[in-house]
Amino acid sequence: MFSCFSFAVSISGLFATVSTTFSYPLYAGGAASAVWCWLISGFGCMCIALSVSELVSAYPTSGGLYFTCKYLVPPGWVAEVGWLCGWLNLLGQATGAASGEYGAAQLLLAAVSMGSDFKYTPTQGHTIAVMAGLFVVHGLINSLTTRALERFTRSYVVFHVVVLIAAIISLLVKQDNKHTAKYVFTDIQSESGWNPLGFSFLFGFLSVSWTMTDYDATAHIAEEIKQPELKCPWAISGALLFTYIGGWIFTIVLTICMGNPEDILSSPIGQPVAQIFYNVLGKGGGIFFTVAAFIVINFGQIVTIQATSRTIFAVSRDNMLPLSRVWYSINKHTGTPLNAVWLVVLFCTAINLIALGSYATVAAIFNVCAIALDWSYCIPILCKVLFGRFERGPWHLGKASTFVNLYAVTWTLFVSIIFVLPNFRPVTAANMNYASVILVAIALFSLVYWYSGARKKSAFRMIDFELSPEQQAIRNASREFAARHLKGARSLYEPLGPPNGKWEDRFRSLEPLYREAVAAGLIKGQIPEPLGGSGGPLIGAVLMVEEFYAVETSASLIIFGTALGLLPLIIAGTPEQHAKFFRPFLEGSGAPLASLVFSEPGGSANYVESGTPGLQTTAVLDGEEYIINGEKIWATNSSGWDDRGAQLQCVACRIVSSSTPPGIISTSPSSETAIIIVTREDIAANSKDAYVVLEHPRTVGHIAVNGPHVRFQGLRVPKSNLLAPPGSGPEVLDKAFTLSATMVGAMGVGIMRQTFDRALLWAKSNTRGSKEVMLQKQSVADLLIKIKIRCESTRALTWRAAHAFGRTPFGSELCYEAKILGSESAVESVQDAINLVGVTSYSRDQPFGDLLQDAIVLPIFDGGNIGIRRRQITNLFANESYDPWQATFGK
């Protein structure tokens, strides 16, 4: 939580941004403008921040506010509105990064000028050169891992607060000629040339809007932190409140201690606040606090580049930029979007190079920052109020929400008008505000890019029954692979097993086919693209599962068993763990298996209920290693091809102390449950008795699938293999099994397709002694219609579940329902087909007996039976915030 708060505070860089923008309210209306504009404008900015916090809680994603359009806007407008918000947000982020780096360069050179007793005067070329160097340094820092960047922001907030307090105290103590309170709060003097004076006063709002902005920056790292739905909104609102109060106090102190405003506005270094420090504290104090402001703004720039790169990553994920696939990639060593980081560095440096030819132009680009950012927030806020599609998250404004939202939008409209007006009169080419020109130019480029073909590629839309070209390609490739490799799989494994062999021989016979799946990229496709794989949205996996199960079940389950085994690592792994453990699955060769090792011989369905034994597999920390003991069963792929373990096993266990007796009932099993990774290398490093396959049980259905009974006995693994620490294991397992429940729904669809195709073929080709084929019999046709309706309705629910998972608070309900409907409908459909075909269904020439066995085990897949899924849905119903309408139709 503190890291998130530090990140949010870093964005504003209060001490530095006030130091670099204090001149604007002074020019506009003097001391009173600076003080009252902070108080008035700050309230409007706080309303925007609170509104943004509310939306971020409901939709925590690295896309930030533009992503919320998918849920706040009517479906017909989603693509266009989302596109507009995304471009505005990206434009604001980029120009903010550019202006911040320019300001940092100015502060550094101001300190140098003070050190030379003003003998050195910075030039535009010097400023640009320093700016470019700073961008490179900040780009290198952003090339580090997220964890390393977190350390920067943790240390920053303490430094920032200390510097701010020290500056306030130093100025108040050392300034002998302080202005009176009457002067500070009532003196209005305009140097802008605008009349009437009250109108000139309004330009003082600009300083506040530049300081209190980029509200959703913390949301851009939401996918890199835990509990973003709570941490992000608290960080945003808390950081902006700190900036509001702290900025107002600092501004009051500056006006009290500034001396003659005309003198500091005409400072040769162009930095009024730096001049105030110099005048009041002398050369040493002036240099110290100017350098401190430089350090503060540098911290802010590190975070700004981080947030902007995550915005580029997010919009590229929705194909909103040219070369999106280049920017939407994660470096496997750092776990961060390095390409996007260096795009920010190069693009923003190029923006600032414009200052070499025309400072007025680059200043206009800087003006665009606050306008673009604020409207990228207020468009979703306004849509939230207008369309009533919002479903609040755990952090919300309650009854005050609508008032705060509308005030935020109204305030943004008001200050946007001021932003595009010239700051000084008379207006000349040198002081003209070109912000409106820049905005129109960027908007035109965005529209041209959209209508020239980007709208056809954009993934920014709700999933429906008309698949995108990418989704159609996934389905077609899956269908082709199934026809080429899976169709003959049963003839390979069915003859094997007792009495001439072992049950596991069936599983092992499919290793060559699995190698083909690896070579085809199907295993790499289980890993999301940002983590180095080629996997995309969940709907792609659902399409693949259906096509595979429509041809063959056992071989398909081995492939998707690996997908389930990788899920905990995808959900909870650190960048270091991703880089280490994903490697064998990304190489595209060999036959690496993964397994989620959960079920136990004594049962594990109620493993988190208080008073139950909990998981009996335990782990004890011994120095730098965990020692694992216990037995597991039914974990697909867990023994590997040779009984020496899968390449990667995610083992669910309880972490206990060394003094805990075996088999003891845990008083709090949920708080002890963890997940530890066990690799083949770990098993090989132990004695043979540390990992033993006790039995390969014969299965009913999916007869070639491997679900062995294994024993861990004193198995040692490195401490760094801890994936989900005690207490977080149940949450990771729940997410993994919720996602896999959707897959079970798709499996049911595939089995129903097989069933319908064979039953329809039989009905079209058999007369059973009648004059017409059986299809013409109403009772036969009715059964076929029932099977087809079940298949189509289950597919629809499964697709919706795939789209809703992780996007709405009650998206998990659809996943559970997809499993229930898919597994029950598959069993009923095969039974109907058997009734339809009659005694012929007993023949080995017909698949219905095998299909019934395959279908009948679907209800007990993914770590829980149908009863457990029904209880989970019941718990959702009992939730006080559950709304049937919103749960059904989404946000």
PDB file of N, CA and C in Angstrom, residues 426-501:
ATOM      1  N   PRO A 426      -0.759  42.132 -25.195  1.00  0.00           N
ATOM      2  CA  PRO A 426      -1.305  41.770 -26.503  1.00  0.00           C
ATOM      3  C   PRO A 426      -0.705  40.462 -27.029  1.00  0.00           C
ATOM      4  N   VAL A 427      -1.462  39.779 -27.866  1.00  0.00           N
ATOM      5  CA  VAL A 427      -1.055  38.480 -28.381  1.00  0.00           C
ATOM      6  C   VAL A 427      -0.096  38.671 -29.544  1.00  0.00           C
ATOM      7  N   THR A 428       1.036  37.985 -29.476  1.00  0.00           N
ATOM      8  CA  THR A 428       2.020  37.997 -30.562  1.00  0.00           C
ATOM      9  C   THR A 428       2.336  36.556 -30.945  1.00  0.00           C
ATOM     10  N   ALA A 429       3.099  36.386 -32.003  1.00  0.00           N
ATOM     11  CA  ALA A 429       3.491  35.038 -32.424  1.00  0.00           C
ATOM     12  C   ALA A 429       4.303  34.348 -31.337  1.00  0.00           C
ATOM     13  N   ALA A 430       5.046  35.133 -30.549  1.00  0.00           N
ATOM     14  CA  ALA A 430       5.917  34.553 -29.519  1.00  0.00           C
ATOM     15  C   ALA A 430       5.148  34.095 -28.288  1.00  0.00           C
ATOM     16  N   ASN A 431       4.049  34.831 -27.923  1.00  0.00           N
ATOM     17  CA  ASN A 431       3.331  34.442 -26.696  1.00  0.00           C
ATOM     18  C   ASN A 431       1.979  33.795 -26.984  1.00  0.00           C
ATOM     19  N   MET A 432       1.695  33.524 -28.229  1.00  0.00           N
ATOM     20  CA  MET A 432       0.435  32.875 -28.593  1.00  0.00           C
ATOM     21  C   MET A 432       0.368  31.470 -27.992  1.00  0.00           C
ATOM     22  N   ASN A 433      -0.811  31.089 -27.521  1.00  0.00           N
ATOM     23  CA  ASN A 433      -1.029  29.743 -26.982  1.00  0.00           C
ATOM     24  C   ASN A 433      -1.526  28.841 -28.125  1.00  0.00           C
ATOM     25  N   TYR A 434      -0.668  27.959 -28.596  1.00  0.00           N
ATOM     26  CA  TYR A 434      -1.005  27.102 -29.735  1.00  0.00           C
ATOM     27  C   TYR A 434      -1.604  25.761 -29.293  1.00  0.00           C
ATOM     28  N   ALA A 435      -2.044  25.659 -28.036  1.00  0.00           N
ATOM     29  CA  ALA A 435      -2.552  24.385 -27.520  1.00  0.00           C
ATOM     30  C   ALA A 435      -3.722  23.866 -28.338  1.00  0.00           C
ATOM     31  N   SER A 436      -4.627  24.774 -28.729  1.00  0.00           N
ATOM     32  CA  SER A 436      -5.801  24.337 -29.499  1.00  0.00           C
ATOM     33  C   SER A 436      -5.379  23.770 -30.847  1.00  0.00           C
ATOM     34  N   VAL A 437      -4.355  24.362 -31.457  1.00  0.00           N
ATOM     35  CA  VAL A 437      -3.862  23.874 -32.751  1.00  0.00           C
ATOM     36  C   VAL A 437      -3.289  22.462 -32.599  1.00  0.00           C
ATOM     37  N   ILE A 438      -2.499  22.276 -31.536  1.00  0.00           N
ATOM     38  CA  ILE A 438      -1.897  20.963 -31.291  1.00  0.00           C
ATOM     39  C   ILE A 438      -2.980  19.913 -31.040  1.00  0.00           C
ATOM     40  N   LEU A 439      -3.974  20.271 -30.239  1.00  0.00           N
ATOM     41  CA  LEU A 439      -5.063  19.338 -29.943  1.00  0.00           C
ATOM     42  C   LEU A 439      -5.797  18.918 -31.208  1.00  0.00           C
ATOM     43  N   VAL A 440      -6.127  19.891 -32.056  1.00  0.00           N
ATOM     44  CA  VAL A 440      -6.843  19.595 -33.294  1.00  0.00           C
ATOM     45  C   VAL A 440      -5.987  18.724 -34.205  1.00  0.00           C
ATOM     46  N   ALA A 441      -4.689  19.005 -34.281  1.00  0.00           N
ATOM     47  CA  ALA A 441      -3.797  18.234 -35.141  1.00  0.00           C
ATOM     48  C   ALA A 441      -3.724  16.773 -34.690  1.00  0.00           C
ATOM     49  N   ILE A 442      -3.578  16.571 -33.386  1.00  0.00           N
ATOM     50  CA  ILE A 442      -3.508  15.201 -32.857  1.00  0.00           C
ATOM     51  C   ILE A 442      -4.837  14.482 -33.067  1.00  0.00           C
ATOM     52  N   ALA A 443      -5.961  15.194 -32.840  1.00  0.00           N
ATOM     53  CA  ALA A 443      -7.279  14.593 -33.027  1.00  0.00           C
ATOM     54  C   ALA A 443      -7.481  14.168 -34.479  1.00  0.00           C
ATOM     55  N   LEU A 444      -7.049  15.009 -35.408  1.00  0.00           N
ATOM     56  CA  LEU A 444      -7.177  14.675 -36.830  1.00  0.00           C
ATOM     57  C   LEU A 444      -6.343  13.452 -37.190  1.00  0.00           C
ATOM     58  N   PHE A 445      -5.112  13.398 -36.668  1.00  0.00           N
ATOM     59  CA  PHE A 445      -4.272  12.224 -36.931  1.00  0.00           C
ATOM     60  C   PHE A 445      -4.929  10.954 -36.394  1.00  0.00           C
ATOM     61  N   SER A 446      -5.468  11.043 -35.166  1.00  0.00           N
ATOM     62  CA  SER A 446      -6.128   9.891 -34.561  1.00  0.00           C
ATOM     63  C   SER A 446      -7.302   9.420 -35.408  1.00  0.00           C
ATOM     64  N   LEU A 447      -8.117  10.389 -35.888  1.00  0.00           N
ATOM     65  CA  LEU A 447      -9.288  10.029 -36.706  1.00  0.00           C
ATOM     66  C   LEU A 447      -8.869   9.419 -38.031  1.00  0.00           C
ATOM     67  N   VAL A 448      -7.855  10.015 -38.677  1.00  0.00           N
ATOM     68  CA  VAL A 448      -7.379   9.480 -39.956  1.00  0.00           C
ATOM     69  C   VAL A 448      -6.859   8.056 -39.764  1.00  0.00           C
ATOM     70  N   TYR A 449      -6.093   7.846 -38.699  1.00  0.00           N
ATOM     71  CA  TYR A 449      -5.557   6.510 -38.422  1.00  0.00           C
ATOM     72  C   TYR A 449      -6.688   5.513 -38.152  1.00  0.00           C
ATOM     73  N   TRP A 450      -7.709   5.975 -37.444  1.00  0.00           N
ATOM     74  CA  TRP A 450      -8.854   5.109 -37.134  1.00  0.00           C
ATOM     75  C   TRP A 450      -9.589   4.698 -38.408  1.00  0.00           C
ATOM     76  N   TYR A 451      -9.940   5.662 -39.233  1.00  0.00           N
ATOM     77  CA  TYR A 451     -10.748   5.366 -40.412  1.00  0.00           C
ATOM     78  C   TYR A 451      -9.924   4.809 -41.582  1.00  0.00           C
ATOM     79  N   SER A 452      -8.598   4.874 -41.472  1.00  0.00           N
ATOM     80  CA  SER A 452      -7.774   4.316 -42.536  1.00  0.00           C
ATOM     81  C   SER A 452      -7.519   2.822 -42.355  1.00  0.00           C
ATOM     82  N   GLY A 453      -8.063   2.247 -41.307  1.00  0.00           N
ATOM     83  CA  GLY A 453      -7.949   0.801 -41.137  1.00  0.00           C
ATOM     84  C   GLY A 453      -7.784   0.324 -39.719  1.00  0.00           C
ATOM     85  N   ALA A 454      -7.430   1.207 -38.795  1.00  0.00           N
ATOM     86  CA  ALA A 454      -7.202   0.770 -37.413  1.00  0.00           C
ATOM     87  C   ALA A 454      -8.472   0.233 -36.771  1.00  0.00           C
ATOM     88  N   ARG A 455      -9.639   0.789 -37.168  1.00  0.00           N
ATOM     89  CA  ARG A 455     -10.893   0.336 -36.538  1.00  0.00           C
ATOM     90  C   ARG A 455     -11.168  -1.135 -36.836  1.00  0.00           C
ATOM     91  N   LYS A 456     -10.621  -1.634 -37.973  1.00  0.00           N
ATOM     92  CA  LYS A 456     -10.831  -3.039 -38.318  1.00  0.00           C
ATOM     93  C   LYS A 456      -9.961  -3.959 -37.480  1.00  0.00           C
ATOM     94  N   LYS A 457      -8.819  -3.428 -36.997  1.00  0.00           N
ATOM     95  CA  LYS A 457      -7.891  -4.230 -36.208  1.00  0.00           C
ATOM     96  C   LYS A 457      -8.118  -4.082 -34.721  1.00  0.00           C
ATOM     97  N   SER A 458      -8.803  -3.005 -34.336  1.00  0.00           N
ATOM     98  CA  SER A 458      -8.921  -2.712 -32.920  1.00  0.00           C
ATOM     99  C   SER A 458      -9.640  -3.825 -32.175  1.00  0.00           C
ATOM    100  N   ALA A 459      -9.044  -4.201 -31.038  1.00  0.00           N
ATOM    101  CA  ALA A 459      -9.680  -5.205 -30.171  1.00  0.00           C
ATOM    102  C   ALA A 459     -10.571  -4.553 -29.142  1.00  0.00           C
ATOM    103  N   PHE A 460     -10.756  -3.241 -29.290  1.00  0.00           N
ATOM    104  CA  PHE A 460     -11.512  -2.483 -28.288  1.00  0.00           C
ATOM    105  C   PHE A 460     -12.997  -2.621 -28.556  1.00  0.00           C
ATOM    106  N   ARG A 461     -13.544  -3.775 -28.218  1.00  0.00           N
ATOM    107  CA  ARG A 461     -14.972  -4.007 -28.383  1.00  0.00           C
ATOM    108  C   ARG A 461     -15.373  -5.187 -27.516  1.00  0.00           C
ATOM    109  N   MET A 462     -16.637  -5.305 -27.322  1.00  0.00           N
ATOM    110  CA  MET A 462     -17.138  -6.418 -26.531  1.00  0.00           C
ATOM    111  C   MET A 462     -17.135  -7.676 -27.391  1.00  0.00           C
ATOM    112  N   ILE A 463     -16.864  -8.841 -26.772  1.00  0.00           N
ATOM    113  CA  ILE A 463     -16.909 -10.086 -27.515  1.00  0.00           C
ATOM    114  C   ILE A 463     -18.359 -10.420 -27.850  1.00  0.00           C
ATOM    115  N   ASP A 464     -18.562 -10.874 -29.060  1.00  0.00           N
ATOM    116  CA  ASP A 464     -19.899 -11.312 -29.442  1.00  0.00           C
ATOM    117  C   ASP A 464     -19.746 -12.542 -30.317  1.00  0.00           C
ATOM    118  N   PHE A 465     -20.823 -12.973 -30.973  1.00  0.00           N
ATOM    119  CA  PHE A 465     -20.756 -14.198 -31.751  1.00  0.00           C
ATOM    120  C   PHE A 465     -20.046 -14.013 -33.088  1.00  0.00           C
ATOM    121  N   GLU A 466     -19.750 -12.805 -33.461  1.00  0.00           N
ATOM    122  CA  GLU A 466     -18.965 -12.572 -34.662  1.00  0.00           C
ATOM    123  C   GLU A 466     -17.507 -12.431 -34.237  1.00  0.00           C
ATOM    124  N   LEU A 467     -16.741 -13.492 -34.404  1.00  0.00           N
ATOM    125  CA  LEU A 467     -15.369 -13.507 -33.941  1.00  0.00           C
ATOM    126  C   LEU A 467     -14.513 -12.544 -34.748  1.00  0.00           C
ATOM    127  N   SER A 468     -13.512 -11.988 -34.077  1.00  0.00           N
ATOM    128  CA  SER A 468     -12.561 -11.117 -34.762  1.00  0.00           C
ATOM    129  C   SER A 468     -11.699 -11.969 -35.690  1.00  0.00           C
ATOM    130  N   PRO A 469     -10.986 -11.356 -36.647  1.00  0.00           N
ATOM    131  CA  PRO A 469     -10.098 -12.140 -37.520  1.00  0.00           C
ATOM    132  C   PRO A 469      -9.075 -12.962 -36.731  1.00  0.00           C
ATOM    133  N   GLU A 470      -8.553 -12.394 -35.645  1.00  0.00           N
ATOM    134  CA  GLU A 470      -7.584 -13.128 -34.837  1.00  0.00           C
ATOM    135  C   GLU A 470      -8.224 -14.345 -34.180  1.00  0.00           C
ATOM    136  N   GLN A 471      -9.452 -14.170 -33.691  1.00  0.00           N
ATOM    137  CA  GLN A 471     -10.146 -15.295 -33.057  1.00  0.00           C
ATOM    138  C   GLN A 471     -10.525 -16.365 -34.077  1.00  0.00           C
ATOM    139  N   GLN A 472     -10.914 -15.944 -35.255  1.00  0.00           N
ATOM    140  CA  GLN A 472     -11.205 -16.910 -36.312  1.00  0.00           C
ATOM    141  C   GLN A 472      -9.956 -17.700 -36.687  1.00  0.00           C
ATOM    142  N   ALA A 473      -8.816 -17.013 -36.697  1.00  0.00           N
ATOM    143  CA  ALA A 473      -7.557 -17.692 -37.016  1.00  0.00           C
ATOM    144  C   ALA A 473      -7.223 -18.738 -35.955  1.00  0.00           C
ATOM    145  N   ILE A 474      -7.465 -18.407 -34.665  1.00  0.00           N
ATOM    146  CA  ILE A 474      -7.228 -19.368 -33.587  1.00  0.00           C
ATOM    147  C   ILE A 474      -8.124 -20.585 -33.757  1.00  0.00           C
ATOM    148  N   ARG A 475      -9.400 -20.340 -34.041  1.00  0.00           N
ATOM    149  CA  ARG A 475     -10.335 -21.452 -34.208  1.00  0.00           C
ATOM    150  C   ARG A 475      -9.950 -22.329 -35.393  1.00  0.00           C
ATOM    151  N   ASN A 476      -9.589 -21.701 -36.511  1.00  0.00           N
ATOM    152  CA  ASN A 476      -9.233 -22.471 -37.707  1.00  0.00           C
ATOM    153  C   ASN A 476      -7.963 -23.282 -37.495  1.00  0.00           C
ATOM    154  N   ALA A 477      -6.960 -22.669 -36.845  1.00  0.00           N
ATOM    155  CA  ALA A 477      -5.714 -23.387 -36.578  1.00  0.00           C
ATOM    156  C   ALA A 477      -5.951 -24.554 -35.622  1.00  0.00           C
ATOM    157  N   SER A 478      -6.808 -24.345 -34.607  1.00  0.00           N
ATOM    158  CA  SER A 478      -7.135 -25.411 -33.658  1.00  0.00           C
ATOM    159  C   SER A 478      -7.868 -26.547 -34.358  1.00  0.00           C
ATOM    160  N   ARG A 479      -8.781 -26.196 -35.215  1.00  0.00           N
ATOM    161  CA  ARG A 479      -9.554 -27.203 -35.958  1.00  0.00           C
ATOM    162  C   ARG A 479      -8.626 -28.028 -36.854  1.00  0.00           C
ATOM    163  N   GLU A 480      -7.683 -27.336 -37.496  1.00  0.00           N
ATOM    164  CA  GLU A 480      -6.746 -28.030 -38.385  1.00  0.00           C
ATOM    165  C   GLU A 480      -5.827 -28.958 -37.594  1.00  0.00           C
ATOM    166  N   PHE A 481      -5.302 -28.492 -36.453  1.00  0.00           N
ATOM    167  CA  PHE A 481      -4.428 -29.329 -35.632  1.00  0.00           C
ATOM    168  C   PHE A 481      -5.187 -30.556 -35.130  1.00  0.00           C
ATOM    169  N   ALA A 482      -6.420 -30.350 -34.681  1.00  0.00           N
ATOM    170  CA  ALA A 482      -7.222 -31.469 -34.173  1.00  0.00           C
ATOM    171  C   ALA A 482      -7.450 -32.508 -35.257  1.00  0.00           C
ATOM    172  N   ALA A 483      -7.771 -32.054 -36.464  1.00  0.00           N
ATOM    173  CA  ALA A 483      -8.027 -32.987 -37.565  1.00  0.00           C
ATOM    174  C   ALA A 483      -6.765 -33.754 -37.957  1.00  0.00           C
ATOM    175  N   ARG A 484      -5.621 -33.078 -37.894  1.00  0.00           N
ATOM    176  CA  ARG A 484      -4.374 -33.701 -38.352  1.00  0.00           C
ATOM    177  C   ARG A 484      -3.750 -34.599 -37.294  1.00  0.00           C
ATOM    178  N   HIS A 485      -3.801 -34.198 -36.025  1.00  0.00           N
ATOM    179  CA  HIS A 485      -3.049 -34.910 -34.995  1.00  0.00           C
ATOM    180  C   HIS A 485      -3.910 -35.648 -33.973  1.00  0.00           C
ATOM    181  N   LEU A 486      -5.082 -35.123 -33.656  1.00  0.00           N
ATOM    182  CA  LEU A 486      -5.879 -35.711 -32.574  1.00  0.00           C
ATOM    183  C   LEU A 486      -6.824 -36.806 -33.051  1.00  0.00           C
ATOM    184  N   LYS A 487      -7.197 -36.733 -34.309  1.00  0.00           N
ATOM    185  CA  LYS A 487      -8.243 -37.633 -34.806  1.00  0.00           C
ATOM    186  C   LYS A 487      -7.878 -39.114 -34.627  1.00  0.00           C
ATOM    187  N   GLY A 488      -6.613 -39.441 -34.818  1.00  0.00           N
ATOM    188  CA  GLY A 488      -6.204 -40.848 -34.703  1.00  0.00           C
ATOM    189  C   GLY A 488      -5.602 -41.205 -33.363  1.00  0.00           C
ATOM    190  N   ALA A 489      -5.707 -40.307 -32.390  1.00  0.00           N
ATOM    191  CA  ALA A 489      -5.042 -40.543 -31.106  1.00  0.00           C
ATOM    192  C   ALA A 489      -5.607 -41.760 -30.381  1.00  0.00           C
ATOM    193  N   ARG A 490      -6.917 -41.950 -30.408  1.00  0.00           N
ATOM    194  CA  ARG A 490      -7.517 -43.042 -29.643  1.00  0.00           C
ATOM    195  C   ARG A 490      -7.032 -44.404 -30.141  1.00  0.00           C
ATOM    196  N   SER A 491      -6.800 -44.501 -31.444  1.00  0.00           N
ATOM    197  CA  SER A 491      -6.326 -45.782 -31.977  1.00  0.00           C
ATOM    198  C   SER A 491      -4.906 -46.093 -31.496  1.00  0.00           C
ATOM    199  N   LEU A 492      -4.166 -45.057 -31.055  1.00  0.00           N
ATOM    200  CA  LEU A 492      -2.825 -45.270 -30.528  1.00  0.00           C
ATOM    201  C   LEU A 492      -2.851 -45.831 -29.113  1.00  0.00           C
ATOM    202  N   TYR A 493      -3.709 -45.271 -28.251  1.00  0.00           N
ATOM    203  CA  TYR A 493      -3.636 -45.641 -26.840  1.00  0.00           C
ATOM    204  C   TYR A 493      -4.650 -46.687 -26.407  1.00  0.00           C
ATOM    205  N   GLU A 494      -5.762 -46.838 -27.125  1.00  0.00           N
ATOM    206  CA  GLU A 494      -6.821 -47.728 -26.646  1.00  0.00           C
ATOM    207  C   GLU A 494      -6.386 -49.188 -26.542  1.00  0.00           C
ATOM    208  N   PRO A 495      -5.547 -49.690 -27.466  1.00  0.00           N
ATOM    209  CA  PRO A 495      -5.145 -51.107 -27.345  1.00  0.00           C
ATOM    210  C   PRO A 495      -4.178 -51.371 -26.189  1.00  0.00           C
ATOM    211  N   LEU A 496      -3.602 -50.330 -25.611  1.00  0.00           N
ATOM    212  CA  LEU A 496      -2.572 -50.498 -24.600  1.00  0.00           C
ATOM    213  C   LEU A 496      -3.188 -50.687 -23.211  1.00  0.00           C
ATOM    214  N   GLY A 497      -2.327 -51.058 -22.249  1.00  0.00           N
ATOM    215  CA  GLY A 497      -2.783 -51.285 -20.880  1.00  0.00           C
ATOM    216  C   GLY A 497      -2.868 -52.764 -20.575  1.00  0.00           C
ATOM    217  N   PRO A 498      -3.353 -53.146 -19.365  1.00  0.00           N
ATOM    218  CA  PRO A 498      -3.455 -54.554 -18.980  1.00  0.00           C
ATOM    219  C   PRO A 498      -4.318 -55.345 -19.979  1.00  0.00           C
ATOM    220  N   PRO A 499      -4.071 -56.622 -20.183  1.00  0.00           N
ATOM    221  CA  PRO A 499      -3.144 -57.449 -19.378  1.00  0.00           C
ATOM    222  C   PRO A 499      -1.701 -57.452 -19.884  1.00  0.00           C
ATOM    223  N   ASN A 500      -1.459 -56.871 -21.065  1.00  0.00           N
ATOM    224  CA  ASN A 500      -0.116 -56.943 -21.639  1.00  0.00           C
ATOM    225  C   ASN A 500       0.756 -55.750 -21.277  1.00  0.00           C
ATOM    226  N   GLY A 501       0.208 -54.821 -20.576  1.00  0.00           N
ATOM    227  CA  GLY A 501       0.982 -53.631 -20.229  1.00  0.00           C
ATOM    228  C   GLY A 501       0.437 -52.967 -18.986  1.00  0.00           C
TER     229      GLY A 501
END
